[in-house]
Each structure stands twice: as C-alpha cells, then as structure tokens.
Amino acid sequence: MSISRRNFIRQSGLAVTFTVAGRAMLLTPREAYAGDIPFSVLNREEVDTLEAICEHLLSGARGNGVAHFVDSQLSLDPADSMLFIKCFELEQPFPDFYRSALAELSRVSETVYGKSIVELDQAGAVSLIESLRDGNVPGWIGPPPPLVYHALRNDAVDVVYGTMEGFADLGIPYLAHIEPPEAW
Amino acid sequence: MRQPEKVDVVIVGSGAAGSVYAAIFAEAGKSVLVLEKGTDRKLTDLYSSQIWARRLKGGAPHVVEEGKDSIWYNFNAGHGYGGAAMHHYAVWPRYHEDDMQEHTLYGKGLDWPLEYEQLRPWYDQVQEDVGMSGDAEKEIWRPPGAPYPLPPLPVFEHGEILARGFTELDLRTSPIPVAILSREYKGRPACIYDSWCDAGCPTGALANPLVEYLPRAVKAGAVMQADSYVTRVLTDRKGMKATGVEYYDKAGERHEQAADAVVLAAFTVENSRILLNSATDSHAGGLGNSSGTLGRYLMSHPAVNVFGMFREETRCYYGVTGGQLFSQDGFEKEKSGDIYGSRQWEIGLGTKPNDLLGIAMSRVDLFGNDLHEFVERGSRHLGAMVGVCECLPHETNRIELAGSKDRFGMRLARVNFNLDDYARNLWRQTADLGVEIFKAAGATEAWHSPPGGQHIMGGTIMGNDRKSSVTNEYAQLHDVPNVIIGGPSVFPTSSSVNSTFTAHAVSLRSARHIAEHWGGVVA
C-alpha cells in the first residue's frame, strides 16, 4: 500500500502537531526535540526538570522528545489527550498536575539534595525516584508522589518504547495495519 | 437557541447499546437522531498505537471517585462514535442462568426481571449479526445457545504455554468466545492477530459499533451527530412524559432536541448523572428516581492481571488483546464461607511494551536500567492473563452528584465504591491461584497486579418492582416509560463475564419490543 509520509507518520505512532512560527507542523517528538521547537505550555524550568527526571527514569526519554510530547498533549482538551495520566481519575485540567509536580520535584531536589534536578548525580536521582515511588518524599506538598512517579515513568516509556522505533529497538515486530514504506 | 426538528427518537450515546437501538428503530421506520458527546470517528482513524488508543478512552467530564476502590472510569469509558466498545477487547461470554436469579438461588445480590431463557434468543441473534468465533462444545460452562457462527481463533505460543499450567492443576480451558472474525464474514475480513484491539480495530474484524449496528442505522436513515453533549432529559409540565433532551454543541451553544422517545445510552455513570441532573418539581430526586434507587447498585469487576517470565519465547505482542484461551472453572458462586462469587480467566493477553496493561507497567517498581532490561526480556518472554471476579450489588455503592460542575454548569458525578469482603477474598484467592497456574506452566518468576476495575454496571437497574428498581424488564423508566436506558447500567448483577455481549442482547430485546409496541410507549 502506498501512503504519503505525512499519513504514515500520523498512522504509525507518535507524530503530533507543533506550532512553529504560527504554522502547524506534524512532527514526532524526537524531531521536535532535535529541532528545538518552542514549547507552548511548559516553561523552560519545567521542561528541564521533566527531561532530567524522565531521563533518570528511563534513559533515552530526553532524546526521544518526552518534553515535547507532554507539552503538545497538555495544550489539548483532556478528552483528546494521549497522556498516560488520562487513565487516572485526575481532576482537570492536566497542566496543573504537571506544573505542580515538576515544581515540587525541583524544590525537593534543591532542599533535600542541595542541587537542581538537572545537576543531580545518579545516586541522588535514584534516591529521589525511590522516595517518589514509595510515597515517602520528605516535606512533599504536591500531587501524591506515587502518582507523579507513574505519570512521568510512563511518559518516558511511551516515547522510548511505545513507537515504531521503540519496537524496532526491542527487536519485535510492530505489526501495524498499514505497513510502513520507510522508517521514520 | 436553535430549535432542531422533532424526531421520533433521540439516542444519547453511540456505543454498544446506542448503536443497537439506533439500528432497530431506524429499520422500523422511525426518525432517529444519535447524539454523541465525543468526536466523529471512522475506522480509518484507528491508528495502531497504544498512545493514540487513549483518544478512544474517557477523560471528560471528570468523575469524582470516592470510596476505597476505583471503578477505573476513564479506562472503561469511551469518547467518540462507538463509545467504549471502540476499545473493548470483544471477549463475549454469556451470563449464566444463575447470574440472573442470584437472590432467589443464593440469597445474595438481586434477581433480574427476566430469566436467561428469555435473553437466549437475543444472544443468538447478536452473535449471528456480528459474527462470533468460538467452540460452543469445548466451552463446557456455556449456557444453552446456538453454536458460534465461526470456528475459534487459532492458539499461538503464548496460549499454549499458559494452558500447560491449567492442565497441570486439572483446570480446563477452551477457545475464547470473541466477537472477532476467525474467517471472512459478511464482507468483513478475518483478524490478522496483530493485537491492536485496544487501539480500535480498523479492519472491521472486531465487532465494534462502526462495523455492524451504526452502519445499519445510518443506512436506514438514522442521523449521527458528534460533539453534542447532553445535559438533561426534558419532560412535560406534569412530568409524565419525556419531550426530548437538552444538549450543547462544540461551540457551547445550547439546544433543545424534541423527540417522542429518549434512549439514554451514555454509559453507566453518565446515565445516572444525566437523570439526576434532570430533576424537576415532579421528579425532585432526579428523573426516574421515585424508588430512590437511581445511581445505586454500582458494580465493577475486580480483576487481577497475572504475569510471568518463561524460558520460551511467548510472542506476547501477537494474537488478540483479550486472550487466546478461556476458562470458567471456578465459576460456581458458593466457594466457602468467606468467599463468594463467580470468576473467569482470559488467557494469553496480547501485550505491547507500553500503556496501562503493557509490559513496562507489569513491574511498576522498576526504573532506569532495570526497567530497560525488564522490557527487553519481557517483550520476548512475558506471559499474561487476567482473572475477572464478581462483585455483588450493594445500594451503598452509588453515583451521586458532586458539588463541582462542568463547563456547562452541570454537576459532575461523584462515585462511592467499596468492594465487600466476599469480593476482596475472591480476588485474593484468584490472584494466588493465577500465580500458582503460571508456576505450574513453567514460569521462572510469576507475580500479579493490584486490583483493577473492569466494566462498570448498575445505577439504573431493571426490576419488576418499581419501588426497588429504576427500569422495567425492557429498560424503560418505571416513572417515565418513554425514556429507555441502554447499556450495562441496567444490569442488576455483575456476574464475572464481560458486559458488552449482554448489553447488546438486552438492548436488542428491548428495542424490538418497544418498536413493536411504539404507540403504547410514546402515548
């Protein structure tokens, strides 16, 4: 079956619409990351925090555009969102959840570990993530820590393993209904 | 405010139940308008991706969940043409005879106002309409009914490996009964076993509403209208009769759609929410709530996912999402003093790397390199099945209106749901047995998930006594008979079987009866 690249990208995985200089462009998050496409919902500090924690949760998340993926979905109506947190019964809108969680992660990193999350070493990151996962972050005042852990961990899994490239990295067939004419 | 033309029947929701009512009423010559709160979706919009699959799920409006247990509303609900049935796995067992007379037989739960024999021909008709695959003889637990029109789906490595564990423990398995085509049927192609059922099946091999009943409805003249968010059922001055519905379009403009009859098939929580929000002076506690049972008897199946690693390659990414084999050994309700309720197994679930039921989520404790290593190993060697348990109906498990409101000023739904000890003990027993089965099958390691909620039922239950139920046996409100309720919200008991087949059968039975007695219904 012959299909256009545009249609293929739309149908094969994780291409989403980004607005660049007033124009809507269909890109994969990885392409958006590589192209340094501006963010529409998250600010720079939030992006840095999100990328850093997701990279510790699952290496490859940053380069696969996790921040661009999350940012693009936060700009949508919750009913149209493709974020994992849609599975949770969270109060909407979703940006509030991310903003609150990322701000608290940043604050805890500074106060408990004495460094920004971007500067945190591997041991510090593991300690922070374990306390997040186990729900025992000292002084945490944001959304429930295990919920934050699940949300960010699964965002990382989505962009690393939930795409056609991710399946290829695992060596398993994607089995899309429409066969891809080329890798993207 | 625009006043659209009056129709014979307005149907709220285009999922499993709404699509059946739309087809039957349109084919009976009625003018039918289907209002869907979600988007206009076609088969070609169903991309093979667990990420894109989330567009099919619920998510708006928000449901406020309270109580100890979750009904997993967004996981179970749908959004857009086809509703929740667009992402369902099409595992279609039937309710058993005793599921429908549970109070009489066991002194627990409730009785349906009809018996299995009255529903049986409608199960048979639905399976003929949509094309079901299975083996009625090997499915030894199956209540009486016509054989499946198609042979069973093939069993691959994943199913064969897990079946060993059942055999070792003297438990029986059968081909899984599914509304998925093992062969071409009525011009629709056979399944290609790519296991993207959860993302919506674009080939038409899986019987979602877009492949059978909605096309029939449209062919017979029904009109579909997306982005139409219904907030209330409208009634006449005396409150004796529904006159239509109030809805808001995508631009936020309010409309009143007049109709001789209203079918409310907006899924379990929304059905109750809309009726509660339709309160008037004549129906102060909500429309159809003279019994005080509106919103009560909410049920959800407590489910346990069982996982294990095997030395062999399972190819778990292959097959169909809902499983390759099936077992209802252990379906008997009376197990011991503190364990009650039926259970079933769906064996060899098609499992992809990501999403809620994916490989990575099966070990939520892992991250970093441990997670990489686990996903790499799991993508080749993971086995997965689910045990689904019964949940008894309790009037304290209920849907009410929350204090907060949506953007149209309609109060949100608040759900209070708590499993009883019978269900908790049954779930625990099922989880332990599942791990034992995996070990018997040769798993090098085996574990299970925490409790999950599959399917949502109740809230507008049917019954013979108008003092203790919301609808009659044809799903008409006792109080306002030209309002018909569609979907599993009318089920008085949950059984442990998947609800979509029964939702179709109940809807088909009611739709045929109402079409044949139209004058009396809308008088």
PDB file of N, CA, C and O in Angstrom, chain A residues 113-165:
ATOM      1  N   TYR A 113      18.634  17.471  48.436  1.00  0.00           N
ATOM      2  CA  TYR A 113      19.911  17.024  47.851  1.00  0.00           C
ATOM      3  C   TYR A 113      20.881  18.170  47.574  1.00  0.00           C
ATOM      4  O   TYR A 113      22.008  17.951  47.159  1.00  0.00           O
ATOM      5  N   GLY A 114      20.384  19.418  47.750  1.00  0.00           N
ATOM      6  CA  GLY A 114      21.259  20.572  47.603  1.00  0.00           C
ATOM      7  C   GLY A 114      21.639  20.886  46.169  1.00  0.00           C
ATOM      8  O   GLY A 114      22.576  21.646  45.925  1.00  0.00           O
ATOM      9  N   LYS A 115      20.934  20.304  45.235  1.00  0.00           N
ATOM     10  CA  LYS A 115      21.240  20.543  43.815  1.00  0.00           C
ATOM     11  C   LYS A 115      19.943  20.604  43.025  1.00  0.00           C
ATOM     12  O   LYS A 115      18.938  19.993  43.423  1.00  0.00           O
ATOM     13  N   SER A 116      20.002  21.295  41.888  1.00  0.00           N
ATOM     14  CA  SER A 116      18.838  21.235  40.997  1.00  0.00           C
ATOM     15  C   SER A 116      18.752  19.834  40.425  1.00  0.00           C
ATOM     16  O   SER A 116      19.754  19.101  40.385  1.00  0.00           O
ATOM     17  N   ILE A 117      17.594  19.474  39.981  1.00  0.00           N
ATOM     18  CA  ILE A 117      17.405  18.114  39.488  1.00  0.00           C
ATOM     19  C   ILE A 117      18.262  17.852  38.245  1.00  0.00           C
ATOM     20  O   ILE A 117      18.667  16.731  37.969  1.00  0.00           O
ATOM     21  N   VAL A 118      18.533  18.902  37.513  1.00  0.00           N
ATOM     22  CA  VAL A 118      19.369  18.763  36.313  1.00  0.00           C
ATOM     23  C   VAL A 118      20.798  18.392  36.712  1.00  0.00           C
ATOM     24  O   VAL A 118      21.492  17.659  35.997  1.00  0.00           O
ATOM     25  N   GLU A 119      21.234  18.881  37.873  1.00  0.00           N
ATOM     26  CA  GLU A 119      22.620  18.630  38.315  1.00  0.00           C
ATOM     27  C   GLU A 119      22.755  17.390  39.197  1.00  0.00           C
ATOM     28  O   GLU A 119      23.873  17.014  39.563  1.00  0.00           O
ATOM     29  N   LEU A 120      21.634  16.770  39.489  1.00  0.00           N
ATOM     30  CA  LEU A 120      21.652  15.641  40.415  1.00  0.00           C
ATOM     31  C   LEU A 120      22.447  14.466  39.846  1.00  0.00           C
ATOM     32  O   LEU A 120      22.289  14.120  38.676  1.00  0.00           O
ATOM     33  N   ASP A 121      23.315  13.850  40.666  1.00  0.00           N
ATOM     34  CA  ASP A 121      24.062  12.696  40.165  1.00  0.00           C
ATOM     35  C   ASP A 121      23.172  11.446  40.203  1.00  0.00           C
ATOM     36  O   ASP A 121      22.050  11.478  40.719  1.00  0.00           O
ATOM     37  N   GLN A 122      23.701  10.336  39.708  1.00  0.00           N
ATOM     38  CA  GLN A 122      22.911   9.116  39.576  1.00  0.00           C
ATOM     39  C   GLN A 122      22.385   8.635  40.927  1.00  0.00           C
ATOM     40  O   GLN A 122      21.211   8.285  41.058  1.00  0.00           O
ATOM     41  N   ALA A 123      23.268   8.647  41.937  1.00  0.00           N
ATOM     42  CA  ALA A 123      22.850   8.157  43.257  1.00  0.00           C
ATOM     43  C   ALA A 123      21.737   9.030  43.833  1.00  0.00           C
ATOM     44  O   ALA A 123      20.752   8.524  44.401  1.00  0.00           O
ATOM     45  N   GLY A 124      21.871  10.330  43.684  1.00  0.00           N
ATOM     46  CA  GLY A 124      20.839  11.242  44.173  1.00  0.00           C
ATOM     47  C   GLY A 124      19.528  11.043  43.429  1.00  0.00           C
ATOM     48  O   GLY A 124      18.447  11.050  44.034  1.00  0.00           O
ATOM     49  N   ALA A 125      19.614  10.861  42.123  1.00  0.00           N
ATOM     50  CA  ALA A 125      18.405  10.671  41.309  1.00  0.00           C
ATOM     51  C   ALA A 125      17.695   9.380  41.706  1.00  0.00           C
ATOM     52  O   ALA A 125      16.463   9.353  41.839  1.00  0.00           O
ATOM     53  N   VAL A 126      18.462   8.326  41.909  1.00  0.00           N
ATOM     54  CA  VAL A 126      17.852   7.040  42.311  1.00  0.00           C
ATOM     55  C   VAL A 126      17.162   7.196  43.652  1.00  0.00           C
ATOM     56  O   VAL A 126      16.040   6.719  43.856  1.00  0.00           O
ATOM     57  N   SER A 127      17.814   7.879  44.568  1.00  0.00           N
ATOM     58  CA  SER A 127      17.220   8.091  45.891  1.00  0.00           C
ATOM     59  C   SER A 127      15.921   8.884  45.791  1.00  0.00           C
ATOM     60  O   SER A 127      14.903   8.538  46.407  1.00  0.00           O
ATOM     61  N   LEU A 128      15.945   9.941  44.985  1.00  0.00           N
ATOM     62  CA  LEU A 128      14.749  10.766  44.819  1.00  0.00           C
ATOM     63  C   LEU A 128      13.611   9.957  44.182  1.00  0.00           C
ATOM     64  O   LEU A 128      12.458  10.000  44.636  1.00  0.00           O
ATOM     65  N   ILE A 129      13.941   9.205  43.155  1.00  0.00           N
ATOM     66  CA  ILE A 129      12.906   8.429  42.458  1.00  0.00           C
ATOM     67  C   ILE A 129      12.341   7.342  43.367  1.00  0.00           C
ATOM     68  O   ILE A 129      11.125   7.100  43.386  1.00  0.00           O
ATOM     69  N   GLU A 130      13.183   6.708  44.123  1.00  0.00           N
ATOM     70  CA  GLU A 130      12.685   5.664  45.046  1.00  0.00           C
ATOM     71  C   GLU A 130      11.749   6.258  46.090  1.00  0.00           C
ATOM     72  O   GLU A 130      10.713   5.660  46.427  1.00  0.00           O
ATOM     73  N   SER A 131      12.103   7.429  46.589  1.00  0.00           N
ATOM     74  CA  SER A 131      11.221   8.042  47.594  1.00  0.00           C
ATOM     75  C   SER A 131       9.904   8.495  46.963  1.00  0.00           C
ATOM     76  O   SER A 131       8.842   8.433  47.588  1.00  0.00           O
ATOM     77  N   LEU A 132       9.987   8.902  45.704  1.00  0.00           N
ATOM     78  CA  LEU A 132       8.778   9.268  44.955  1.00  0.00           C
ATOM     79  C   LEU A 132       7.884   8.039  44.776  1.00  0.00           C
ATOM     80  O   LEU A 132       6.686   8.057  45.067  1.00  0.00           O
ATOM     81  N   ARG A 133       8.489   6.980  44.293  1.00  0.00           N
ATOM     82  CA  ARG A 133       7.759   5.735  44.051  1.00  0.00           C
ATOM     83  C   ARG A 133       7.125   5.194  45.326  1.00  0.00           C
ATOM     84  O   ARG A 133       5.973   4.745  45.331  1.00  0.00           O
ATOM     85  N   ASP A 134       7.869   5.276  46.421  1.00  0.00           N
ATOM     86  CA  ASP A 134       7.390   4.692  47.679  1.00  0.00           C
ATOM     87  C   ASP A 134       6.541   5.660  48.500  1.00  0.00           C
ATOM     88  O   ASP A 134       6.064   5.311  49.584  1.00  0.00           O
ATOM     89  N   GLY A 135       6.382   6.876  47.996  1.00  0.00           N
ATOM     90  CA  GLY A 135       5.497   7.825  48.669  1.00  0.00           C
ATOM     91  C   GLY A 135       6.029   8.387  49.956  1.00  0.00           C
ATOM     92  O   GLY A 135       5.241   8.749  50.834  1.00  0.00           O
ATOM     93  N   ASN A 136       7.334   8.465  50.094  1.00  0.00           N
ATOM     94  CA  ASN A 136       7.886   9.000  51.339  1.00  0.00           C
ATOM     95  C   ASN A 136       8.913  10.101  51.082  1.00  0.00           C
ATOM     96  O   ASN A 136      10.009  10.080  51.620  1.00  0.00           O
ATOM     97  N   VAL A 137       8.534  11.072  50.249  1.00  0.00           N
ATOM     98  CA  VAL A 137       9.412  12.209  49.977  1.00  0.00           C
ATOM     99  C   VAL A 137       9.282  13.200  51.125  1.00  0.00           C
ATOM    100  O   VAL A 137       8.172  13.663  51.409  1.00  0.00           O
ATOM    101  N   PRO A 138      10.370  13.530  51.783  1.00  0.00           N
ATOM    102  CA  PRO A 138      10.284  14.446  52.934  1.00  0.00           C
ATOM    103  C   PRO A 138       9.723  15.816  52.536  1.00  0.00           C
ATOM    104  O   PRO A 138      10.205  16.436  51.585  1.00  0.00           O
ATOM    105  N   GLY A 139       8.684  16.239  53.221  1.00  0.00           N
ATOM    106  CA  GLY A 139       8.141  17.584  53.018  1.00  0.00           C
ATOM    107  C   GLY A 139       7.379  17.789  51.726  1.00  0.00           C
ATOM    108  O   GLY A 139       7.082  18.925  51.354  1.00  0.00           O
ATOM    109  N   TRP A 140       7.026  16.737  51.037  1.00  0.00           N
ATOM    110  CA  TRP A 140       6.346  16.851  49.727  1.00  0.00           C
ATOM    111  C   TRP A 140       4.952  17.445  49.915  1.00  0.00           C
ATOM    112  O   TRP A 140       4.177  17.007  50.758  1.00  0.00           O
ATOM    113  N   ILE A 141       4.603  18.448  49.097  1.00  0.00           N
ATOM    114  CA  ILE A 141       3.275  19.062  49.221  1.00  0.00           C
ATOM    115  C   ILE A 141       2.530  19.093  47.885  1.00  0.00           C
ATOM    116  O   ILE A 141       1.505  19.747  47.758  1.00  0.00           O
ATOM    117  N   GLY A 142       3.012  18.399  46.889  1.00  0.00           N
ATOM    118  CA  GLY A 142       2.357  18.392  45.576  1.00  0.00           C
ATOM    119  C   GLY A 142       1.388  17.229  45.437  1.00  0.00           C
ATOM    120  O   GLY A 142       0.927  16.655  46.432  1.00  0.00           O
ATOM    121  N   PRO A 143       1.072  16.829  44.188  1.00  0.00           N
ATOM    122  CA  PRO A 143       0.208  15.661  43.965  1.00  0.00           C
ATOM    123  C   PRO A 143       0.849  14.430  44.588  1.00  0.00           C
ATOM    124  O   PRO A 143       2.065  14.409  44.819  1.00  0.00           O
ATOM    125  N   PRO A 144       0.078  13.379  44.875  1.00  0.00           N
ATOM    126  CA  PRO A 144       0.643  12.189  45.530  1.00  0.00           C
ATOM    127  C   PRO A 144       1.897  11.699  44.801  1.00  0.00           C
ATOM    128  O   PRO A 144       1.861  11.480  43.585  1.00  0.00           O
ATOM    129  N   PRO A 145       3.014  11.539  45.529  1.00  0.00           N
ATOM    130  CA  PRO A 145       4.274  11.169  44.866  1.00  0.00           C
ATOM    131  C   PRO A 145       4.188   9.917  43.995  1.00  0.00           C
ATOM    132  O   PRO A 145       4.724   9.919  42.878  1.00  0.00           O
ATOM    133  N   PRO A 146       3.521   8.813  44.443  1.00  0.00           N
ATOM    134  CA  PRO A 146       3.466   7.640  43.558  1.00  0.00           C
ATOM    135  C   PRO A 146       2.733   7.934  42.235  1.00  0.00           C
ATOM    136  O   PRO A 146       3.062   7.365  41.193  1.00  0.00           O
ATOM    137  N   LEU A 147       1.763   8.831  42.287  1.00  0.00           N
ATOM    138  CA  LEU A 147       1.044   9.207  41.067  1.00  0.00           C
ATOM    139  C   LEU A 147       1.988   9.942  40.113  1.00  0.00           C
ATOM    140  O   LEU A 147       1.981   9.712  38.889  1.00  0.00           O
ATOM    141  N   VAL A 148       2.812  10.811  40.677  1.00  0.00           N
ATOM    142  CA  VAL A 148       3.798  11.534  39.862  1.00  0.00           C
ATOM    143  C   VAL A 148       4.797  10.545  39.260  1.00  0.00           C
ATOM    144  O   VAL A 148       5.140  10.622  38.075  1.00  0.00           O
ATOM    145  N   TYR A 149       5.232   9.605  40.069  1.00  0.00           N
ATOM    146  CA  TYR A 149       6.166   8.572  39.591  1.00  0.00           C
ATOM    147  C   TYR A 149       5.570   7.821  38.409  1.00  0.00           C
ATOM    148  O   TYR A 149       6.195   7.666  37.362  1.00  0.00           O
ATOM    149  N   HIS A 150       4.327   7.349  38.559  1.00  0.00           N
ATOM    150  CA  HIS A 150       3.685   6.580  37.489  1.00  0.00           C
ATOM    151  C   HIS A 150       3.527   7.427  36.224  1.00  0.00           C
ATOM    152  O   HIS A 150       3.769   6.958  35.114  1.00  0.00           O
ATOM    153  N   ALA A 151       3.095   8.652  36.400  1.00  0.00           N
ATOM    154  CA  ALA A 151       2.838   9.506  35.238  1.00  0.00           C
ATOM    155  C   ALA A 151       4.125   9.743  34.447  1.00  0.00           C
ATOM    156  O   ALA A 151       4.170   9.526  33.227  1.00  0.00           O
ATOM    157  N   LEU A 152       5.173  10.167  35.129  1.00  0.00           N
ATOM    158  CA  LEU A 152       6.413  10.520  34.439  1.00  0.00           C
ATOM    159  C   LEU A 152       7.117   9.275  33.904  1.00  0.00           C
ATOM    160  O   LEU A 152       7.686   9.286  32.808  1.00  0.00           O
ATOM    161  N   ARG A 153       7.081   8.222  34.679  1.00  0.00           N
ATOM    162  CA  ARG A 153       7.692   6.959  34.224  1.00  0.00           C
ATOM    163  C   ARG A 153       7.022   6.481  32.935  1.00  0.00           C
ATOM    164  O   ARG A 153       7.691   6.047  31.983  1.00  0.00           O
ATOM    165  N   ASN A 154       5.714   6.579  32.891  1.00  0.00           N
ATOM    166  CA  ASN A 154       5.013   6.089  31.703  1.00  0.00           C
ATOM    167  C   ASN A 154       5.133   7.038  30.520  1.00  0.00           C
ATOM    168  O   ASN A 154       5.087   6.594  29.370  1.00  0.00           O
ATOM    169  N   ASP A 155       5.292   8.327  30.788  1.00  0.00           N
ATOM    170  CA  ASP A 155       5.595   9.237  29.673  1.00  0.00           C
ATOM    171  C   ASP A 155       6.926   8.832  29.033  1.00  0.00           C
ATOM    172  O   ASP A 155       7.072   8.826  27.804  1.00  0.00           O
ATOM    173  N   ALA A 156       7.890   8.497  29.888  1.00  0.00           N
ATOM    174  CA  ALA A 156       9.199   8.069  29.376  1.00  0.00           C
ATOM    175  C   ALA A 156       9.074   6.767  28.590  1.00  0.00           C
ATOM    176  O   ALA A 156       9.647   6.617  27.498  1.00  0.00           O
ATOM    177  N   VAL A 157       8.324   5.825  29.135  1.00  0.00           N
ATOM    178  CA  VAL A 157       8.130   4.539  28.437  1.00  0.00           C
ATOM    179  C   VAL A 157       7.446   4.763  27.084  1.00  0.00           C
ATOM    180  O   VAL A 157       7.818   4.157  26.078  1.00  0.00           O
ATOM    181  N   ASP A 158       6.466   5.658  27.052  1.00  0.00           N
ATOM    182  CA  ASP A 158       5.751   5.925  25.798  1.00  0.00           C
ATOM    183  C   ASP A 158       6.719   6.341  24.686  1.00  0.00           C
ATOM    184  O   ASP A 158       6.662   5.808  23.583  1.00  0.00           O
ATOM    185  N   VAL A 159       7.569   7.314  24.984  1.00  0.00           N
ATOM    186  CA  VAL A 159       8.406   7.839  23.890  1.00  0.00           C
ATOM    187  C   VAL A 159       9.595   6.927  23.576  1.00  0.00           C
ATOM    188  O   VAL A 159      10.113   6.945  22.458  1.00  0.00           O
ATOM    189  N   VAL A 160      10.005   6.116  24.553  1.00  0.00           N
ATOM    190  CA  VAL A 160      11.148   5.225  24.301  1.00  0.00           C
ATOM    191  C   VAL A 160      10.706   3.917  23.649  1.00  0.00           C
ATOM    192  O   VAL A 160      11.306   3.457  22.684  1.00  0.00           O
ATOM    193  N   TYR A 161       9.622   3.341  24.162  1.00  0.00           N
ATOM    194  CA  TYR A 161       9.218   2.009  23.688  1.00  0.00           C
ATOM    195  C   TYR A 161       7.856   1.966  22.994  1.00  0.00           C
ATOM    196  O   TYR A 161       7.509   0.949  22.399  1.00  0.00           O
ATOM    197  N   GLY A 162       7.081   3.029  23.061  1.00  0.00           N
ATOM    198  CA  GLY A 162       5.726   2.971  22.509  1.00  0.00           C
ATOM    199  C   GLY A 162       5.621   3.330  21.045  1.00  0.00           C
ATOM    200  O   GLY A 162       4.522   3.421  20.516  1.00  0.00           O
ATOM    201  N   THR A 163       6.733   3.541  20.393  1.00  0.00           N
ATOM    202  CA  THR A 163       6.741   3.958  18.991  1.00  0.00           C
ATOM    203  C   THR A 163       7.261   2.833  18.106  1.00  0.00           C
ATOM    204  O   THR A 163       7.776   1.816  18.597  1.00  0.00           O
ATOM    205  N   MET A 164       7.166   3.021  16.821  1.00  0.00           N
ATOM    206  CA  MET A 164       7.693   2.009  15.904  1.00  0.00           C
ATOM    207  C   MET A 164       9.195   1.825  16.107  1.00  0.00           C
ATOM    208  O   MET A 164       9.709   0.711  16.042  1.00  0.00           O
ATOM    209  N   GLU A 165       9.894   2.934  16.357  1.00  0.00           N
ATOM    210  CA  GLU A 165      11.333   2.821  16.611  1.00  0.00           C
ATOM    211  C   GLU A 165      11.606   2.045  17.888  1.00  0.00           C
ATOM    212  O   GLU A 165      12.561   1.281  17.978  1.00  0.00           O
TER     213      GLU A 165
END
